[in-house]
């Protein structure tokens, strides 16, 4: 297994996707050899030096702790890392939408984590263990670190990251739901977590089927009417981001606190949870017999 590059930058930067491919070698994707880091540092765009958020050490420390703590079960690292990455890397959504930032974290800061977390097991058709290139520079729902940050952003309930732990504990939920436009509706996200937590929806097929049903129903039904949400106060997010300079490292054994925003109205979550449970009864779940 590879280790971190010989040269890990002190600060985050922006790495254009057009500059990524020379560093995505077969040796890296197979977990055999990592780049040195010096050449990669020559093609990045630096971020403002007066912003404390761009220090690499807190992120590097998190991924090292995750690799040690979950060395016997890599998939469990997602639920642990997602809220802590979000609370450590305090971003606006506009900043988080910049793929260049995630390219840099994956390739310059923690390529060893990407390989550790996503290197596939050998199969009859693919005997070599390797990592899909999209885990380094793919879309937001597939890239190793952006998928975790966005999952935390979309599933947190105000400052409470517990729903994020539940959501990220199910790989099918992350893969399916992050592609749904409706997931930006906070009561929808919390209702999905409730169904998962209660055990009403568990398997990948069930989650996929429910996702189809929710998206289809959403085309004719406005969930904002059925389950209204309070508008967010952007000042609270700005304050939380501004506090990054003085914020201590996130706790390893307790969940951190997110932005001090109001939680989702409980009546809206309850209304959608009941509605989605009804939708699930007739959802197109592959392999489910009628009446099950």
mmCIF file of C-alpha atoms in Angstrom, residues 65-283:
data_model
loop_
_atom_site.group_PDB
_atom_site.id
_atom_site.type_symbol
_atom_site.label_atom_id
_atom_site.label_comp_id
_atom_site.label_asym_id
_atom_site.label_seq_id
_atom_site.Cartn_x
_atom_site.Cartn_y
_atom_site.Cartn_z
ATOM 1 C CA UNK A 65 -6.814 8.692 12.115
ATOM 2 C CA UNK A 66 -9.545 7.248 9.875
ATOM 3 C CA UNK A 67 -7.151 4.791 8.216
ATOM 4 C CA UNK A 68 -5.984 3.575 11.614
ATOM 5 C CA UNK A 69 -9.378 3.421 13.321
ATOM 6 C CA UNK A 70 -11.186 1.648 10.481
ATOM 7 C CA UNK A 71 -8.361 -0.500 9.135
ATOM 8 C CA UNK A 72 -10.532 -3.617 9.499
ATOM 9 C CA UNK A 73 -13.641 -2.145 7.846
ATOM 10 C CA UNK A 74 -12.916 0.650 5.368
ATOM 11 C CA UNK A 75 -16.528 1.453 4.493
ATOM 12 C CA UNK A 76 -17.266 2.483 8.085
ATOM 13 C CA UNK A 77 -14.806 5.340 7.681
ATOM 14 C CA UNK A 78 -17.346 7.309 5.617
ATOM 15 C CA UNK A 79 -19.781 7.824 8.498
ATOM 16 C CA UNK A 80 -16.948 8.909 10.789
ATOM 17 C CA UNK A 81 -15.081 11.145 8.356
ATOM 18 C CA UNK A 82 -17.969 12.955 6.632
ATOM 19 C CA UNK A 83 -19.104 15.166 9.555
ATOM 20 C CA UNK A 84 -15.544 15.794 10.695
ATOM 21 C CA UNK A 85 -14.367 16.759 7.221
ATOM 22 C CA UNK A 86 -17.308 19.146 6.882
ATOM 23 C CA UNK A 87 -16.668 20.730 10.284
ATOM 24 C CA UNK A 88 -12.935 21.019 9.571
ATOM 25 C CA UNK A 89 -13.174 22.331 6.014
ATOM 26 C CA UNK A 90 -15.717 25.098 6.483
ATOM 27 C CA UNK A 91 -16.843 26.008 2.980
ATOM 28 C CA UNK A 92 -19.622 27.850 1.270
ATOM 29 C CA UNK A 93 -21.503 25.768 -1.266
ATOM 30 C CA UNK A 94 -19.958 27.803 -4.046
ATOM 31 C CA UNK A 95 -16.489 26.943 -2.788
ATOM 32 C CA UNK A 96 -17.434 23.287 -2.392
ATOM 33 C CA UNK A 97 -18.681 23.189 -5.989
ATOM 34 C CA UNK A 98 -15.164 23.911 -7.268
ATOM 35 C CA UNK A 99 -13.784 20.545 -8.360
ATOM 36 C CA UNK A 100 -10.257 21.920 -8.364
ATOM 37 C CA UNK A 101 -10.219 21.983 -4.568
ATOM 38 C CA UNK A 102 -11.215 18.315 -4.304
ATOM 39 C CA UNK A 103 -8.712 17.390 -7.026
ATOM 40 C CA UNK A 104 -5.977 18.903 -4.889
ATOM 41 C CA UNK A 105 -7.027 17.177 -1.678
ATOM 42 C CA UNK A 106 -7.242 13.797 -3.392
ATOM 43 C CA UNK A 107 -3.989 13.991 -5.337
ATOM 44 C CA UNK A 108 -1.710 16.303 -3.375
ATOM 45 C CA UNK A 109 -2.856 15.872 0.233
ATOM 46 C CA UNK A 110 -4.223 12.367 0.659
ATOM 47 C CA UNK A 111 -3.868 10.063 -2.369
ATOM 48 C CA UNK A 112 -2.987 7.252 0.033
ATOM 49 C CA UNK A 113 -6.398 7.632 1.674
ATOM 50 C CA UNK A 114 -8.187 7.495 -1.685
ATOM 51 C CA UNK A 115 -6.380 4.250 -2.515
ATOM 52 C CA UNK A 116 -6.943 2.829 0.960
ATOM 53 C CA UNK A 117 -10.662 3.597 0.904
ATOM 54 C CA UNK A 118 -11.579 2.832 -2.688
ATOM 55 C CA UNK A 119 -9.200 0.232 -4.075
ATOM 56 C CA UNK A 120 -11.486 -2.551 -5.269
ATOM 57 C CA UNK A 121 -11.133 -6.196 -4.405
ATOM 58 C CA UNK A 122 -9.973 -8.485 -7.243
ATOM 59 C CA UNK A 123 -12.631 -10.321 -9.232
ATOM 60 C CA UNK A 124 -12.602 -12.970 -11.930
ATOM 61 C CA UNK A 125 -13.069 -10.322 -14.616
ATOM 62 C CA UNK A 126 -10.645 -7.850 -13.019
ATOM 63 C CA UNK A 127 -7.935 -9.713 -11.122
ATOM 64 C CA UNK A 128 -6.001 -6.568 -10.214
ATOM 65 C CA UNK A 129 -7.011 -4.344 -7.320
ATOM 66 C CA UNK A 130 -7.289 -0.726 -8.443
ATOM 67 C CA UNK A 131 -9.047 2.556 -7.808
ATOM 68 C CA UNK A 132 -11.441 4.138 -10.278
ATOM 69 C CA UNK A 133 -10.010 7.437 -11.545
ATOM 70 C CA UNK A 134 -13.287 9.187 -10.665
ATOM 71 C CA UNK A 135 -12.429 8.769 -6.983
ATOM 72 C CA UNK A 136 -9.678 11.323 -7.583
ATOM 73 C CA UNK A 137 -11.309 13.718 -10.052
ATOM 74 C CA UNK A 138 -14.880 12.571 -10.621
ATOM 75 C CA UNK A 139 -18.318 14.141 -10.071
ATOM 76 C CA UNK A 140 -19.368 15.319 -6.630
ATOM 77 C CA UNK A 141 -21.233 12.119 -5.784
ATOM 78 C CA UNK A 142 -18.258 9.899 -6.653
ATOM 79 C CA UNK A 143 -15.070 11.799 -5.810
ATOM 80 C CA UNK A 144 -13.607 10.486 -2.571
ATOM 81 C CA UNK A 145 -13.794 13.658 -0.487
ATOM 82 C CA UNK A 146 -16.444 15.797 -2.172
ATOM 83 C CA UNK A 147 -19.055 13.025 -1.744
ATOM 84 C CA UNK A 148 -18.460 13.056 2.013
ATOM 85 C CA UNK A 149 -18.527 16.848 2.337
ATOM 86 C CA UNK A 150 -21.731 17.140 0.325
ATOM 87 C CA UNK A 151 -23.364 14.264 2.200
ATOM 88 C CA UNK A 152 -22.632 16.094 5.446
ATOM 89 C CA UNK A 153 -23.916 19.374 4.053
ATOM 90 C CA UNK A 154 -27.166 17.896 2.774
ATOM 91 C CA UNK A 155 -27.977 15.524 5.625
ATOM 92 C CA UNK A 156 -26.987 17.634 8.649
ATOM 93 C CA UNK A 157 -29.940 18.960 10.638
ATOM 94 C CA UNK A 158 -28.764 22.475 11.388
ATOM 95 C CA UNK A 159 -25.706 21.997 13.627
ATOM 96 C CA UNK A 160 -26.527 18.322 14.301
ATOM 97 C CA UNK A 161 -24.399 15.823 12.360
ATOM 98 C CA UNK A 162 -26.050 12.676 13.727
ATOM 99 C CA UNK A 163 -28.245 12.264 10.612
ATOM 100 C CA UNK A 164 -25.033 12.406 8.561
ATOM 101 C CA UNK A 165 -23.624 9.425 10.442
ATOM 102 C CA UNK A 166 -26.781 7.438 9.738
ATOM 103 C CA UNK A 167 -26.906 8.406 6.066
ATOM 104 C CA UNK A 168 -23.228 7.756 5.406
ATOM 105 C CA UNK A 169 -23.460 4.399 7.120
ATOM 106 C CA UNK A 170 -25.394 3.164 4.082
ATOM 107 C CA UNK A 171 -23.429 3.269 0.820
ATOM 108 C CA UNK A 172 -26.540 2.816 -1.318
ATOM 109 C CA UNK A 173 -28.158 5.877 0.202
ATOM 110 C CA UNK A 174 -25.150 8.059 -0.599
ATOM 111 C CA UNK A 175 -24.811 6.794 -4.173
ATOM 112 C CA UNK A 176 -28.533 7.110 -4.926
ATOM 113 C CA UNK A 177 -29.588 10.206 -3.050
ATOM 114 C CA UNK A 178 -26.708 12.541 -3.876
ATOM 115 C CA UNK A 179 -27.868 12.419 -7.488
ATOM 116 C CA UNK A 180 -31.392 13.556 -6.575
ATOM 117 C CA UNK A 181 -32.093 17.272 -6.972
ATOM 118 C CA UNK A 182 -34.792 16.997 -4.308
ATOM 119 C CA UNK A 183 -32.204 16.161 -1.663
ATOM 120 C CA UNK A 184 -31.476 19.884 -1.305
ATOM 121 C CA UNK A 185 -34.914 20.114 0.350
ATOM 122 C CA UNK A 186 -33.957 19.629 3.995
ATOM 123 C CA UNK A 187 -37.163 17.847 5.139
ATOM 124 C CA UNK A 188 -36.677 15.330 2.304
ATOM 125 C CA UNK A 189 -33.167 14.518 3.507
ATOM 126 C CA UNK A 190 -34.273 14.121 7.119
ATOM 127 C CA UNK A 191 -37.273 11.985 6.172
ATOM 128 C CA UNK A 192 -35.005 9.597 4.267
ATOM 129 C CA UNK A 193 -32.775 9.290 7.324
ATOM 130 C CA UNK A 194 -35.821 8.529 9.483
ATOM 131 C CA UNK A 195 -36.893 5.711 7.161
ATOM 132 C CA UNK A 196 -33.386 4.285 7.207
ATOM 133 C CA UNK A 197 -33.078 4.601 10.972
ATOM 134 C CA UNK A 198 -36.424 2.890 11.574
ATOM 135 C CA UNK A 199 -35.497 -0.033 9.359
ATOM 136 C CA UNK A 200 -38.388 0.551 6.953
ATOM 137 C CA UNK A 201 -35.883 0.934 4.109
ATOM 138 C CA UNK A 202 -32.624 -0.994 4.284
ATOM 139 C CA UNK A 203 -31.337 -2.676 1.123
ATOM 140 C CA UNK A 204 -29.840 -1.065 -1.948
ATOM 141 C CA UNK A 205 -32.779 -2.175 -4.063
ATOM 142 C CA UNK A 206 -35.228 -0.635 -1.622
ATOM 143 C CA UNK A 207 -33.349 2.656 -1.521
ATOM 144 C CA UNK A 208 -33.128 2.792 -5.315
ATOM 145 C CA UNK A 209 -36.826 2.027 -5.645
ATOM 146 C CA UNK A 210 -37.802 4.646 -3.103
ATOM 147 C CA UNK A 211 -35.549 7.193 -4.808
ATOM 148 C CA UNK A 212 -37.345 6.617 -8.117
ATOM 149 C CA UNK A 213 -40.740 6.941 -6.429
ATOM 150 C CA UNK A 214 -39.772 10.167 -4.635
ATOM 151 C CA UNK A 215 -38.392 11.751 -7.806
ATOM 152 C CA UNK A 216 -41.446 10.735 -9.833
ATOM 153 C CA UNK A 217 -43.886 12.034 -7.252
ATOM 154 C CA UNK A 218 -41.884 15.223 -6.931
ATOM 155 C CA UNK A 219 -42.535 15.978 -10.597
ATOM 156 C CA UNK A 220 -46.235 16.480 -9.805
ATOM 157 C CA UNK A 221 -46.143 17.329 -6.089
ATOM 158 C CA UNK A 222 -44.222 20.227 -4.579
ATOM 159 C CA UNK A 223 -42.640 18.974 -1.395
ATOM 160 C CA UNK A 224 -42.177 22.571 -0.216
ATOM 161 C CA UNK A 225 -45.962 22.761 0.129
ATOM 162 C CA UNK A 226 -46.357 19.412 1.874
ATOM 163 C CA UNK A 227 -43.336 19.942 4.118
ATOM 164 C CA UNK A 228 -42.299 23.616 4.287
ATOM 165 C CA UNK A 229 -38.854 24.577 5.531
ATOM 166 C CA UNK A 230 -37.609 27.755 7.161
ATOM 167 C CA UNK A 231 -35.254 29.862 5.024
ATOM 168 C CA UNK A 232 -31.664 29.738 6.180
ATOM 169 C CA UNK A 233 -29.949 32.738 7.683
ATOM 170 C CA UNK A 234 -26.746 33.172 5.638
ATOM 171 C CA UNK A 235 -25.170 35.206 8.446
ATOM 172 C CA UNK A 236 -24.955 32.118 10.666
ATOM 173 C CA UNK A 237 -22.982 30.222 8.048
ATOM 174 C CA UNK A 238 -20.684 33.200 7.513
ATOM 175 C CA UNK A 239 -20.078 33.426 11.257
ATOM 176 C CA UNK A 240 -19.274 29.694 11.447
ATOM 177 C CA UNK A 241 -16.806 29.991 8.586
ATOM 178 C CA UNK A 242 -15.204 33.052 10.162
ATOM 179 C CA UNK A 243 -14.664 31.072 13.387
ATOM 180 C CA UNK A 244 -12.450 28.563 11.547
ATOM 181 C CA UNK A 245 -9.307 30.464 12.497
ATOM 182 C CA UNK A 246 -9.884 29.961 16.226
ATOM 183 C CA UNK A 247 -11.741 26.644 16.143
ATOM 184 C CA UNK A 248 -9.989 23.727 17.891
ATOM 185 C CA UNK A 249 -9.453 20.413 16.062
ATOM 186 C CA UNK A 250 -12.659 18.408 15.771
ATOM 187 C CA UNK A 251 -13.331 15.756 18.388
ATOM 188 C CA UNK A 252 -12.485 12.203 17.393
ATOM 189 C CA UNK A 253 -14.884 10.428 19.769
ATOM 190 C CA UNK A 254 -17.766 12.903 19.757
ATOM 191 C CA UNK A 255 -19.535 14.540 16.851
ATOM 192 C CA UNK A 256 -18.577 18.149 16.116
ATOM 193 C CA UNK A 257 -21.103 20.956 15.843
ATOM 194 C CA UNK A 258 -22.027 22.410 12.479
ATOM 195 C CA UNK A 259 -23.261 25.924 11.667
ATOM 196 C CA UNK A 260 -25.669 27.308 14.254
ATOM 197 C CA UNK A 261 -28.683 27.124 11.942
ATOM 198 C CA UNK A 262 -32.225 26.287 12.913
ATOM 199 C CA UNK A 263 -33.077 22.586 12.596
ATOM 200 C CA UNK A 264 -35.656 21.341 10.108
ATOM 201 C CA UNK A 265 -39.234 21.853 11.371
ATOM 202 C CA UNK A 266 -40.265 18.596 13.026
ATOM 203 C CA UNK A 267 -43.790 18.670 11.594
ATOM 204 C CA UNK A 268 -42.360 18.838 8.076
ATOM 205 C CA UNK A 269 -40.057 15.869 8.670
ATOM 206 C CA UNK A 270 -42.898 13.852 10.177
ATOM 207 C CA UNK A 271 -45.208 14.682 7.274
ATOM 208 C CA UNK A 272 -42.696 13.614 4.644
ATOM 209 C CA UNK A 273 -41.622 10.511 6.546
ATOM 210 C CA UNK A 274 -45.218 9.286 6.531
ATOM 211 C CA UNK A 275 -45.705 10.225 2.889
ATOM 212 C CA UNK A 276 -42.504 8.505 1.773
ATOM 213 C CA UNK A 277 -43.456 5.392 3.755
ATOM 214 C CA UNK A 278 -46.684 5.259 1.750
ATOM 215 C CA UNK A 279 -44.800 5.781 -1.496
ATOM 216 C CA UNK A 280 -42.462 2.945 -0.582
ATOM 217 C CA UNK A 281 -45.381 0.508 -0.381
ATOM 218 C CA UNK A 282 -45.801 0.754 -4.169
ATOM 219 C CA UNK A 283 -42.231 1.702 -5.085
#
